[in-house]
XYZ file of C-alpha atoms in Angstrom:
652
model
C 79.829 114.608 109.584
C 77.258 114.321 112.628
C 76.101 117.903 114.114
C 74.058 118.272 117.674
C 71.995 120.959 117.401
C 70.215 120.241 121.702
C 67.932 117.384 121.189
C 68.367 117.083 117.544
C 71.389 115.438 115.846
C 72.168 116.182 111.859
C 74.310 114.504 109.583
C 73.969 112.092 106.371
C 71.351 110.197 105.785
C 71.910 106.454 105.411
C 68.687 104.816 105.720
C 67.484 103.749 101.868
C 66.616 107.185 99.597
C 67.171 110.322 100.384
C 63.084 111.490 101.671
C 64.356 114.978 101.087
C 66.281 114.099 97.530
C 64.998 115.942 94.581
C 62.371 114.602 92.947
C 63.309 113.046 89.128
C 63.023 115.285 86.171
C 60.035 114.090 84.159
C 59.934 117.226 81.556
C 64.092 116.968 80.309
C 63.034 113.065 80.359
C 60.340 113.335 78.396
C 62.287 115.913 76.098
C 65.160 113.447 75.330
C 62.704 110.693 74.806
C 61.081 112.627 72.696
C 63.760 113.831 70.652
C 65.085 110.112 70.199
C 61.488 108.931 68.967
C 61.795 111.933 66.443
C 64.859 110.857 65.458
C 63.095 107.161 64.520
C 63.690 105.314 67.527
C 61.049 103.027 68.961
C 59.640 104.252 72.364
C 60.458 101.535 73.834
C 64.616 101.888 72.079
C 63.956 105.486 73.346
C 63.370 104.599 77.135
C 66.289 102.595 76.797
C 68.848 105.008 75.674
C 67.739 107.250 78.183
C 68.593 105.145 81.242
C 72.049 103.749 79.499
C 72.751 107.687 79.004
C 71.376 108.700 82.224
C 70.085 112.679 82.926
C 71.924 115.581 84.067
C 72.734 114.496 87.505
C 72.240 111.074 87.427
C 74.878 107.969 85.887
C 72.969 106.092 83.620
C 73.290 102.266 83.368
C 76.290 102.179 80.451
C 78.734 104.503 83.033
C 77.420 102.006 85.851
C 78.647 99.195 83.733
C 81.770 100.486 82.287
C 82.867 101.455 86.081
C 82.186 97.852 86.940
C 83.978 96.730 83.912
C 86.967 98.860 85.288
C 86.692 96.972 88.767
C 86.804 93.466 86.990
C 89.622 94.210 85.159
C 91.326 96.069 87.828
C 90.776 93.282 89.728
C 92.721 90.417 87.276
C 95.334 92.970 86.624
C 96.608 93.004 90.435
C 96.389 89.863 91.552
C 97.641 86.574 91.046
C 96.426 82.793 92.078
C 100.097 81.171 94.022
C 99.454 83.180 97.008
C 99.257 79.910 99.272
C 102.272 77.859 97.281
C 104.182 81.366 97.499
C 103.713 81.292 101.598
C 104.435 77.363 101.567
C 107.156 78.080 100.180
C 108.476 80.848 102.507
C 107.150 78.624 105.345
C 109.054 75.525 104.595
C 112.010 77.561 103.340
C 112.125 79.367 107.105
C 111.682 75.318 108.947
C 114.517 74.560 106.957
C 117.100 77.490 107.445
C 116.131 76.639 111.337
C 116.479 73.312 111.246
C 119.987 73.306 109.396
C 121.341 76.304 111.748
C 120.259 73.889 115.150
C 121.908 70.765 113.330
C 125.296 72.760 112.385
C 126.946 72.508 115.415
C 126.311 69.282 116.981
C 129.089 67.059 115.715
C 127.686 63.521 115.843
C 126.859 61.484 113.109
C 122.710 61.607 113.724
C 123.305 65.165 112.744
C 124.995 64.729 109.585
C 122.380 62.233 109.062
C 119.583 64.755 109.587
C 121.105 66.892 107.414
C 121.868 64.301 104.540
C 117.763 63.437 104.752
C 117.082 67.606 104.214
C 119.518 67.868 101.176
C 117.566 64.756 99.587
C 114.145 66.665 100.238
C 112.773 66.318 96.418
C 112.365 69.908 94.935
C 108.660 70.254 94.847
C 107.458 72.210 97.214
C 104.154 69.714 98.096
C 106.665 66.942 97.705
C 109.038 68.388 100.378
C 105.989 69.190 102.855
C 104.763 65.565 102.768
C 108.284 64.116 102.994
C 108.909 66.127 106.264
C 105.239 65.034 107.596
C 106.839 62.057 110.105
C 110.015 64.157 110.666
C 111.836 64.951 113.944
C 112.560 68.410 113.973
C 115.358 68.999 116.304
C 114.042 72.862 116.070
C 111.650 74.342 117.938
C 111.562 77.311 115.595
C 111.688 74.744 112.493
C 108.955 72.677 114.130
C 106.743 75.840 114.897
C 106.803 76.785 110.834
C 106.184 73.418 109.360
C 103.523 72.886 112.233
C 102.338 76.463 110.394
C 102.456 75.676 106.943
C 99.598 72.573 108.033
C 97.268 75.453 109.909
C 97.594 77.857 106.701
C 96.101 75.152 104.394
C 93.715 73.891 106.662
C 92.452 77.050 106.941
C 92.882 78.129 103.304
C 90.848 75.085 102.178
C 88.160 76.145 105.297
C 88.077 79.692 103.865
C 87.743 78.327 100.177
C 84.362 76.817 101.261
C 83.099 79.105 103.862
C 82.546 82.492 104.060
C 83.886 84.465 107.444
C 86.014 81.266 108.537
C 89.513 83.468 108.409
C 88.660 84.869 111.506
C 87.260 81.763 113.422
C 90.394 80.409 112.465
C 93.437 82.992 113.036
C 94.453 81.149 116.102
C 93.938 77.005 116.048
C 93.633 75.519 119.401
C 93.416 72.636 120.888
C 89.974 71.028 119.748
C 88.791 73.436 116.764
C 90.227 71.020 113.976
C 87.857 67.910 115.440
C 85.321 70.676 115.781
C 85.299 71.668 112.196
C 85.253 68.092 111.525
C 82.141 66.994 113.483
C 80.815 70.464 111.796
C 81.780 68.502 107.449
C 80.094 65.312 108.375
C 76.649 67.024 109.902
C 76.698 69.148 106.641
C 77.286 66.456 104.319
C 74.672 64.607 106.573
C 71.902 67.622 106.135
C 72.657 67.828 102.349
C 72.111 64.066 101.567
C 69.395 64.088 103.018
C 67.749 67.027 101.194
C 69.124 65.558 98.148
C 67.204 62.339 99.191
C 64.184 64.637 99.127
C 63.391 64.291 103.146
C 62.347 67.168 105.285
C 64.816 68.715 106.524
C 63.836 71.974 108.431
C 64.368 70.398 112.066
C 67.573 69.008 111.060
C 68.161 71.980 110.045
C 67.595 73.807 112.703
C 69.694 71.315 115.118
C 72.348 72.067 112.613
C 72.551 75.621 112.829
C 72.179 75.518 116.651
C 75.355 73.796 116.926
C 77.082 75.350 113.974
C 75.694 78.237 113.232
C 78.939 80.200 114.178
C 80.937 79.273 111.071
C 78.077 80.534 108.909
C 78.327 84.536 109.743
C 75.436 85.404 106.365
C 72.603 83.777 108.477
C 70.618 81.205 106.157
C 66.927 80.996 107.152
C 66.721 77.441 106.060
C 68.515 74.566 104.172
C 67.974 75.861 100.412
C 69.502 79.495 101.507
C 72.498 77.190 103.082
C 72.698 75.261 99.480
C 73.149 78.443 97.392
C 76.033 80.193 100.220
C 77.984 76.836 99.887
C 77.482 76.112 96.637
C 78.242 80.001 94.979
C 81.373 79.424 97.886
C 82.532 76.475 96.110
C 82.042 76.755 92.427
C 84.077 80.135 92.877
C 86.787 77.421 93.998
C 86.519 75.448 91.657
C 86.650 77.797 89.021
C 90.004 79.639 91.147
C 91.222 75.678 90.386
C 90.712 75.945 86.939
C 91.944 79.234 86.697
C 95.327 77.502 87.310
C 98.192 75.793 85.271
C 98.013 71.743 85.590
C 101.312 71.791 87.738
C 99.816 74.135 90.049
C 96.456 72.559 90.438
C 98.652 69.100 91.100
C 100.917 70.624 93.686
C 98.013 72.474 95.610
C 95.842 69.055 95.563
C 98.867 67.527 96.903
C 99.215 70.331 99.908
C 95.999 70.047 100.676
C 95.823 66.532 101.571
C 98.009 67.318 104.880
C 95.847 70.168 105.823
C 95.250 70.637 109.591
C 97.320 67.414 109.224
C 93.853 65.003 109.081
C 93.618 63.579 105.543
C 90.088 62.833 106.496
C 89.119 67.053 106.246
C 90.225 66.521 102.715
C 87.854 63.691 101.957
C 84.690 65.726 104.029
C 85.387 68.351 101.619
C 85.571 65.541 98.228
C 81.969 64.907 99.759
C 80.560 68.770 100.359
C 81.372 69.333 96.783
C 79.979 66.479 95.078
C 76.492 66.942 96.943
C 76.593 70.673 96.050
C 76.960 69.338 92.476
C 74.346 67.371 92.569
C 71.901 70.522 94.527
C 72.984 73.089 92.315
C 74.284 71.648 88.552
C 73.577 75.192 87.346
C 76.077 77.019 89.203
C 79.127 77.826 86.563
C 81.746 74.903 87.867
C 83.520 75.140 84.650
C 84.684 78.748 83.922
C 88.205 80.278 84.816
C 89.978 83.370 84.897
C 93.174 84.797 83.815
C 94.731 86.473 86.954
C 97.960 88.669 85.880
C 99.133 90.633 88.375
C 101.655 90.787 91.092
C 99.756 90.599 94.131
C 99.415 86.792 95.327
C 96.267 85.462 96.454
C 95.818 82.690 98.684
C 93.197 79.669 98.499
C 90.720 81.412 100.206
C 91.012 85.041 98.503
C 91.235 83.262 95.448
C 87.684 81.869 95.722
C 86.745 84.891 97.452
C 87.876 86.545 94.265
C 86.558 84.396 92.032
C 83.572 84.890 93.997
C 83.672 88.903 93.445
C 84.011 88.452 90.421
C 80.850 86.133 89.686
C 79.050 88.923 91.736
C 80.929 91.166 89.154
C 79.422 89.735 86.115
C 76.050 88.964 87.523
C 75.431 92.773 88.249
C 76.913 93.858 84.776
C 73.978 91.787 83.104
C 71.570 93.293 85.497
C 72.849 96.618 84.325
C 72.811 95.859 80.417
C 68.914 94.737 80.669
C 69.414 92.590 77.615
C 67.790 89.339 78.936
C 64.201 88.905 78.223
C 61.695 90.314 80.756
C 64.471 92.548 82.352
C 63.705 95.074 84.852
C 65.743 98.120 86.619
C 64.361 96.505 90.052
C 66.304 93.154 88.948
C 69.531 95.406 90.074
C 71.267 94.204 93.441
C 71.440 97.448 94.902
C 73.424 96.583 97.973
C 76.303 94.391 96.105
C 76.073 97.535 93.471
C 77.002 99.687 96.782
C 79.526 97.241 97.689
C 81.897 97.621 95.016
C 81.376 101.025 93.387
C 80.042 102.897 96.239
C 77.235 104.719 97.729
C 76.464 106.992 95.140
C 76.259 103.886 92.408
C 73.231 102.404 94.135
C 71.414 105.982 94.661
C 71.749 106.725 91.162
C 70.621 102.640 90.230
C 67.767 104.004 92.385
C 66.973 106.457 90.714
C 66.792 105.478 87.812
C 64.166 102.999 88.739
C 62.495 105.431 90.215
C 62.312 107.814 86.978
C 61.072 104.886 84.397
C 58.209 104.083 87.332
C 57.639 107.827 87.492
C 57.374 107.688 83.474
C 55.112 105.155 83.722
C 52.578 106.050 86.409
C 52.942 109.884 85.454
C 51.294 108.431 82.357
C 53.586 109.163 79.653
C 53.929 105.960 78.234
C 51.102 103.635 77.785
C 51.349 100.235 75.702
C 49.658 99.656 72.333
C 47.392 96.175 71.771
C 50.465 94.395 70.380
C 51.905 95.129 73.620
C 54.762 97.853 72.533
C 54.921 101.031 74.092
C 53.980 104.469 72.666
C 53.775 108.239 73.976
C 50.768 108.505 75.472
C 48.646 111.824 74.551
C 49.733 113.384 78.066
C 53.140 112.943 76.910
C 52.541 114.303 73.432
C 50.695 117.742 74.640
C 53.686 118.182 76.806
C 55.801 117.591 73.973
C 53.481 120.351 72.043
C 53.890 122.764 74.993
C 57.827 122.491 74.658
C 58.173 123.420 70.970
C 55.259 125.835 70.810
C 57.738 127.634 73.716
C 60.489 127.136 71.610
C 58.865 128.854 68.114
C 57.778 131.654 70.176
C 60.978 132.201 71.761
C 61.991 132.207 68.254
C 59.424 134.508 66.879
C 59.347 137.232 69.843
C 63.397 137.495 68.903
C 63.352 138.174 65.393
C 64.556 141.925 65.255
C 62.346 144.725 64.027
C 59.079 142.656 64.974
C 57.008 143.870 68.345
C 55.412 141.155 70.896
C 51.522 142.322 71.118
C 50.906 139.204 72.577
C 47.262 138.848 71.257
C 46.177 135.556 70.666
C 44.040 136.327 67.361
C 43.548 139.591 65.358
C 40.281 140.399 66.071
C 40.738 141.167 69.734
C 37.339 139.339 70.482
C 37.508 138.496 74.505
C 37.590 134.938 75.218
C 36.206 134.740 78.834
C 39.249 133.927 80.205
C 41.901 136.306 81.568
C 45.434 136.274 82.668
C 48.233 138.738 84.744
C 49.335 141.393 82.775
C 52.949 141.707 81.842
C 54.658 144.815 80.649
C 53.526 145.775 77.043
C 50.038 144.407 77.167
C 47.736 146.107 75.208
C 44.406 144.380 75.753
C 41.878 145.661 77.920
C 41.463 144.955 81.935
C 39.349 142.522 83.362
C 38.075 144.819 85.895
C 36.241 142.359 87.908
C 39.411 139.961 88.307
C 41.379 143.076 88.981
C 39.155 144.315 91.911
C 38.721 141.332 93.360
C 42.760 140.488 93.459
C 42.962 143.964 95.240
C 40.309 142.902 98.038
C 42.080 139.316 98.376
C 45.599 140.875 98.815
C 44.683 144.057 101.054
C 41.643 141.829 103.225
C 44.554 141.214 106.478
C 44.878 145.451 106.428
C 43.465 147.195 109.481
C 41.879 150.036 108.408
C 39.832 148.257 105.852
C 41.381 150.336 102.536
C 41.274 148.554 99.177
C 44.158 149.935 96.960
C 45.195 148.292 93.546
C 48.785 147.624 92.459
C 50.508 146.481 89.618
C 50.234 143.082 90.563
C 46.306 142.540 90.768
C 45.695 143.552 87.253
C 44.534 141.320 85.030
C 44.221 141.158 81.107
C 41.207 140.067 79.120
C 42.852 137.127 76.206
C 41.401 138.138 73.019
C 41.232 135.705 69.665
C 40.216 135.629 66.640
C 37.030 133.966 66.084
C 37.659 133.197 62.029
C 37.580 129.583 62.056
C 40.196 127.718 59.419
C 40.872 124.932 58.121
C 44.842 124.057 57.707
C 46.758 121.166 55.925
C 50.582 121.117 56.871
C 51.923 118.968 54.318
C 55.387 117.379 55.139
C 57.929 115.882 52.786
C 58.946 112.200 54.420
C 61.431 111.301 51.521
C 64.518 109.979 52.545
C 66.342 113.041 52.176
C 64.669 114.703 55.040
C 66.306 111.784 57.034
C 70.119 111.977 55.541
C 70.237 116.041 55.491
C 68.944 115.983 59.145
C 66.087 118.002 58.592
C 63.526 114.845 59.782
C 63.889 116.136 63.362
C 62.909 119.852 62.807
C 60.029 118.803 60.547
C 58.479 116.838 63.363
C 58.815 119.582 66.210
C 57.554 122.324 63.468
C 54.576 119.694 63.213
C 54.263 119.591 66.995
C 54.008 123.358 67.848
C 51.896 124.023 65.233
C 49.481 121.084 66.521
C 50.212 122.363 70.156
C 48.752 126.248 69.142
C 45.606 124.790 67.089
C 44.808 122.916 69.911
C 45.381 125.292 72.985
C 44.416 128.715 71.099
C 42.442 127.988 68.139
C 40.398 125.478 68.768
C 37.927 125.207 66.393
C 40.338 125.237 63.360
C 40.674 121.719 61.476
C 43.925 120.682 61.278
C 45.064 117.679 58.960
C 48.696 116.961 59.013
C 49.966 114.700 55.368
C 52.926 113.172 54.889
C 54.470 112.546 51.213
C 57.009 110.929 49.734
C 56.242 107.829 47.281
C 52.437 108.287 48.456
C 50.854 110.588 50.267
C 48.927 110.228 53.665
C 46.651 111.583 55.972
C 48.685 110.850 59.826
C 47.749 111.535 63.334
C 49.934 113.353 65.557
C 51.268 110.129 67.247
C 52.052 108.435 64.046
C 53.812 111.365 62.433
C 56.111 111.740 65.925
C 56.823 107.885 65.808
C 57.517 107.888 62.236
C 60.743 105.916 61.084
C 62.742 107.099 58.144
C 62.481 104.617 55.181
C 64.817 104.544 52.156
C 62.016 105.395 49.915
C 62.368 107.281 46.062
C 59.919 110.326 45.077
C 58.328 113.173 46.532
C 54.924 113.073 45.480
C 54.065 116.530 46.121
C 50.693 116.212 43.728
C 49.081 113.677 45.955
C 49.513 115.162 48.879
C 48.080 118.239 47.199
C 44.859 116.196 46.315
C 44.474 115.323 50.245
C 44.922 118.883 51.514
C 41.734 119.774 48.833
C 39.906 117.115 50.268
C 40.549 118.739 53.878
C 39.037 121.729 52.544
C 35.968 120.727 50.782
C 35.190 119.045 53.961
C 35.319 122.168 55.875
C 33.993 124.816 53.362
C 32.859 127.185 55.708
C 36.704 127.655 57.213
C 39.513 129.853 55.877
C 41.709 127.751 53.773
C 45.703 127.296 54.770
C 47.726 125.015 52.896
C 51.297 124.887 54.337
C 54.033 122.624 52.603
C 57.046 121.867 54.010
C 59.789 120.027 51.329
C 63.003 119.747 50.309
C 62.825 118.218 47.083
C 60.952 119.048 43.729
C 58.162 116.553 42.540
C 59.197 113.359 41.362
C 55.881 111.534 41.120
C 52.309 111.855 40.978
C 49.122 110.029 41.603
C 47.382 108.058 38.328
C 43.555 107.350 37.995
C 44.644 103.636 39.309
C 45.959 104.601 42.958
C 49.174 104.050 41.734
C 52.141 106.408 42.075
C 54.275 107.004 39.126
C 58.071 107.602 40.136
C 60.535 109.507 37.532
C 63.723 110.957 37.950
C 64.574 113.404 36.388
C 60.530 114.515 37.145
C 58.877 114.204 34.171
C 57.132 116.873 32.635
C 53.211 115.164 33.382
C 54.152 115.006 36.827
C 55.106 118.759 36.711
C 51.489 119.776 35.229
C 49.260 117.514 37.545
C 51.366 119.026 40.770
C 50.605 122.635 38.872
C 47.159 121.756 37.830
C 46.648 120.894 42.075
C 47.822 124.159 43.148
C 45.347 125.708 40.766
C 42.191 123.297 42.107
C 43.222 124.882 45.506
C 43.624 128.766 44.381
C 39.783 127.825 43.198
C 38.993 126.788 46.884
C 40.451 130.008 48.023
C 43.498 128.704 49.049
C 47.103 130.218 48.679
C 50.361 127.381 48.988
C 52.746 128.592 51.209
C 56.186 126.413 50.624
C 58.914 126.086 53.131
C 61.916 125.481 50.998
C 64.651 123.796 52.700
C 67.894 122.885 51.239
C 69.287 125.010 48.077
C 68.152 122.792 44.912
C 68.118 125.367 42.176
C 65.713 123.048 40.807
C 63.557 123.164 43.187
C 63.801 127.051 43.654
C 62.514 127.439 40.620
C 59.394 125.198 40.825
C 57.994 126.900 44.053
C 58.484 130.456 42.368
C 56.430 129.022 39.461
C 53.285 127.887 41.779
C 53.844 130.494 44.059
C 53.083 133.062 41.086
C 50.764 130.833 39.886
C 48.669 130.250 42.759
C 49.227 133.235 44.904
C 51.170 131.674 47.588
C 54.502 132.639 49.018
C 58.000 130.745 49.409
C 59.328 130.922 52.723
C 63.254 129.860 52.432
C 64.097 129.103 56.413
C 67.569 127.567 58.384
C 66.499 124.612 60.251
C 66.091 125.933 63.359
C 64.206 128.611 62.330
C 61.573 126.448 60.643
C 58.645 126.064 63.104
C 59.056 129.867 63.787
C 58.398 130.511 59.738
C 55.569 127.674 59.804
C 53.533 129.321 63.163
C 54.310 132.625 61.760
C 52.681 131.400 58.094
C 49.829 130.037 59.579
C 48.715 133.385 61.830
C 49.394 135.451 58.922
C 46.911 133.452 56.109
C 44.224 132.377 58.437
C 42.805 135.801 58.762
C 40.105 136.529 56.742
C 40.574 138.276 53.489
């Protein structure tokens, strides 16, 4: 709908995107990329799923292709390929009922004769057609049909081969059949000699002057020509095979009599063979199984057979499985053409959202050319589950908000707006000077505050600390579903080191068969591995390491598992796996949290899971060492963690 509004006019907007469209959602992109990474997919898998699953208000490319699927099928199930022997039929069958009603009353024996030579007609329907070609139809009527049936296939063999000739060729007259004629032999003319390698851009050009009516798609030069004709008739061809034997036979046979010049049949013999030879890789050889009721003619049927080329073309665009594939590799107007508008703007879009991924700066490749999350896109990551534990931590019941960012209330230099139950001091400075900036338009000059110009000092605490999270990687974490939640626990609690205590040493260890020291990236990408033991004593040995290298910092081990030890670490390197643990890999686990009570340090476990067995080793080292088990529900995880790690690094 178009509205005038005086010199203005409103209505949709039709030329290419929408300037005033919504810009794509990089965060809840980034969020279910990230959440498929930290499920173990590759970033690059990870991209993928996204634009196959599409966002909130945007198809992705699998409901693209299963709509397009839907067409193609939809398609086949309707129609059918006798449409033109169907309408001979009817044709001849209408000559004949008017030739027998003129030759029924006329007594004389030349009309009996007549009438003997149209009861011998053999019952093939090509058969009949050429057997009546040098007949003298006493009918007007009769003669006016059969004179039809030889414009039909002439044009049904012109469509079959050229795109937009139905209309040049609703009504034949006198002249257009040796026009279309002249029109073959200068084509099969131009194409020889392009196949013979000569130059052909002036002939060319001749060629289109005089013919360049019966080619409505516009080709700029001869090899633009080539691929219309030849995508034209290889959809033919394959309509051909697409056909039983008998029906191939008796169209072959019609055909020959079209326009009634046996020489349009031969120009077309030739256009196909040099459009086999130009283009061998076109699919010639294919067919399709038609089932419906509808009947298609020559020319819809390689129309069709056309679509449906165009059909599968687009649905391997759209499944991005061929080497080197690209959203921009999409046909975004034939998309538009047979699934609508709003197909091709969300196509769009979806280019436009892995560009903005890219250039945003989210994804950047590695040396061996894969892609990983670049540290932009992990911080932002960070941000989102650090908001998440505090969401979860500000609505545990019976537990006030004081918002302070460290216990010591020491002022940071920085400041922010204050928000209802703030209790640190005003930045009086800021304050003031809000007041001026808001009240400076004011006439008489007055300065008054309000609520809104005030302005908090942000307060930490200056302890510095040294933290190990150590995180169980067995395989268990992976089957019980708990790999997910360990990663975003790992994530906020990177996120708040980084942003609000930033001179504490974090070292983040992962453990199952070994133990390791990871970086953030690493631990995010991980991939679960079917791998025994939880080796709970070398990852121990790591987090004491962390310490000694930071001795002046307040010690906070943090271990989050869901198994009991089944190995340990031997003098060699090696890890020793038992099951049931043994008892030596109980005491050197036990022995560990002792070396770290001796640094000052306290093991706070996060028990997850209900293994009685493992209940009752944390309660041992917890009594042993000092430490605390923290039993939390999966999504209540990174709140315990965050909440662990504000309680022990203050200074005892």
């Amino acid at each position: 709908m178009t509205v005038e509004f005086g010199r203005y006019r409103y209505g949709p907007w039709h030329d290419g995107p929408d300037p005033l469209a919504a810009p794509v959602d990089l965060r809840s992109a980034l969020e279910s990329i990230g959440q498929d990474i930290m499920d173990g997919r590759s970033p690059r898998s990870a991209l993928d799923e996204l634009l196959r699953r599409g966002t909130r208000d945007v198809s992705g490319l699998d409901d693209l292709l299963r709509r397009l699927w839907r067409r193609r099928s939809e398609l086949q199930r309707r129609h059918n390929l006798d449409g033109t022997l169907q309408e001979v039929r009817r044709l001849l069958d209408e000559a004949l009922r008017a030739e027998r009603a003129a030759l029924f009353p006329d007594p004389d024996d030349e009309a009996r004769f007549r009438e003997a030579q149209l009861d011998a007609l053999p019952p093939g329907t090509a058969a009949a057609v050429r057997e009546l070609a040098d007949y003298d139809w006493r009918s007007a009527e009769a003669r006016e049909s059969y004179e039809k049936i030889r414009d039909l296939l002439g044009r049904e063999l012109m469509e079959s081969r050229f795109h937009g000739m139905r209309q040049a060729l609703q009504q034949i007259r006198p002249g257009d059949v040796e026009r279309i004629r002249r029109m073959m032999a200068d084509l099969n003319d131009l194409l020889l000699a392009h196949l013979r390698g000569e130059n052909t851009d002036k002939r060319f050009a001749d060629f289109m002057r005089k013919h360049g009516d019966f080619f409505p798609e516009n080709p700029r030069n001869t090899e633009e020509l080539i691929d219309a004709l030849a995508a034209r008739a290889a959809a033919a061809q394959r309509m051909l095979n697409s056909m039983s034997a008998e029906q191939r036979a008796e169209l072959a046979e019609l055909m020959s009599g079209a326009f009634g010049d046996p020489r349009m049949l031969e120009q077309i013999a030739s256009l196909d063979a040099n459009l086999r030879a130009l283009r061998p890789g076109e699919d010639w050889t294919s067919s399709a199984r038609f089932r419906g009721q509808d009947p298609l003619g020559f020319g819809e049927g390689a129309a069709a057979m056309a679509e449906l080329a165009e059909l599968d073309a687009l649905a391997e665009q759209l499944a991005q499985s061929y080497p080197g594939a690209r959203l921009e590799d999409i046909d975004l107007e034939s998309l538009q053409r047979h699934l609508g508008e709003q197909a091709a703007v969300d196509a769009r879009r979806l280019a436009e959202l892995e560009r903005e991924l890219r250039a945003a700066g989210l994804l950047e490749r590695t040396e061996d050319g894969s892609l990983r999350l670049s540290p932009k896109a992990l911080r932002r990551l960070g941000e989102t589950a650090l908001k998440d534990v505090i969401g979860a931590l500000r609505g545990r019941r019976g537990q006030r908000d004081t918002r302070h960012a460290g216990a010591a209330g020491e002022p940071t230099g920085s400041s922010r707006p204050w928000q209802f139950g703030d209790t640190e001091p005003w930045d009086v400075p800021r304050t003031v000077r809000n007041a001026v900036l808001r009240t400076a338009s004011t006439s008489d000059g007055s300065v008054a505050l309000d609520v809104v110009d005030v302005e908090v000092a942000e307060t930490e605490q200056r302890a510095r600390a040294a933290v190990a999270l150590c995180v169980d990687t067995s395989f268990s974490m992976v089957s019980e579903g708990r790999w997910v939640p360990m990663k975003r626990t790992a994530l906020a609690l990177h996120q708040l080191i980084r942003t609000r205590f930033r001179t504490d040493a974090l070292q983040l260890i992962t453990f199952s068969r070994h133990a390791r020291s990871v970086e953030l990236a690493e631990l995010v990408g991980l991939e679960g591995v079917f791998e025994q033991g939880t080796n709970l004593h070398h990852a121990l040995l790591l987090a004491a390491r962390h310490l000694r290298r930071n001795p002046d910092a307040q010690p906070v081990v943090l271990v989050v598992t869901d198994g009991e030890p089944t190995a340990h670490l031997d003098p060699d390197g090696n890890a020793d796996f038992r099951y049931p643990p043994h008892p030596r890999t109980l005491r050197k686990t036990v022995a560990q949290v002792d070396e770290l009570a001796r640094l000052g340090a306290s093991v706070t476990v996060f028990k997850l899971g209900e293994d009685p067995r493992l209940a009752a080793f944390v309660d041992l080292i917890a009594r042993r060492g000092g430490g605390r088990v923290v039993a939390p529900d999966l999504d209540g995880l990174g709140a315990a963690v965050i909440s662990d790690y504000l309680r022990t690094r203050r200074p005892r």
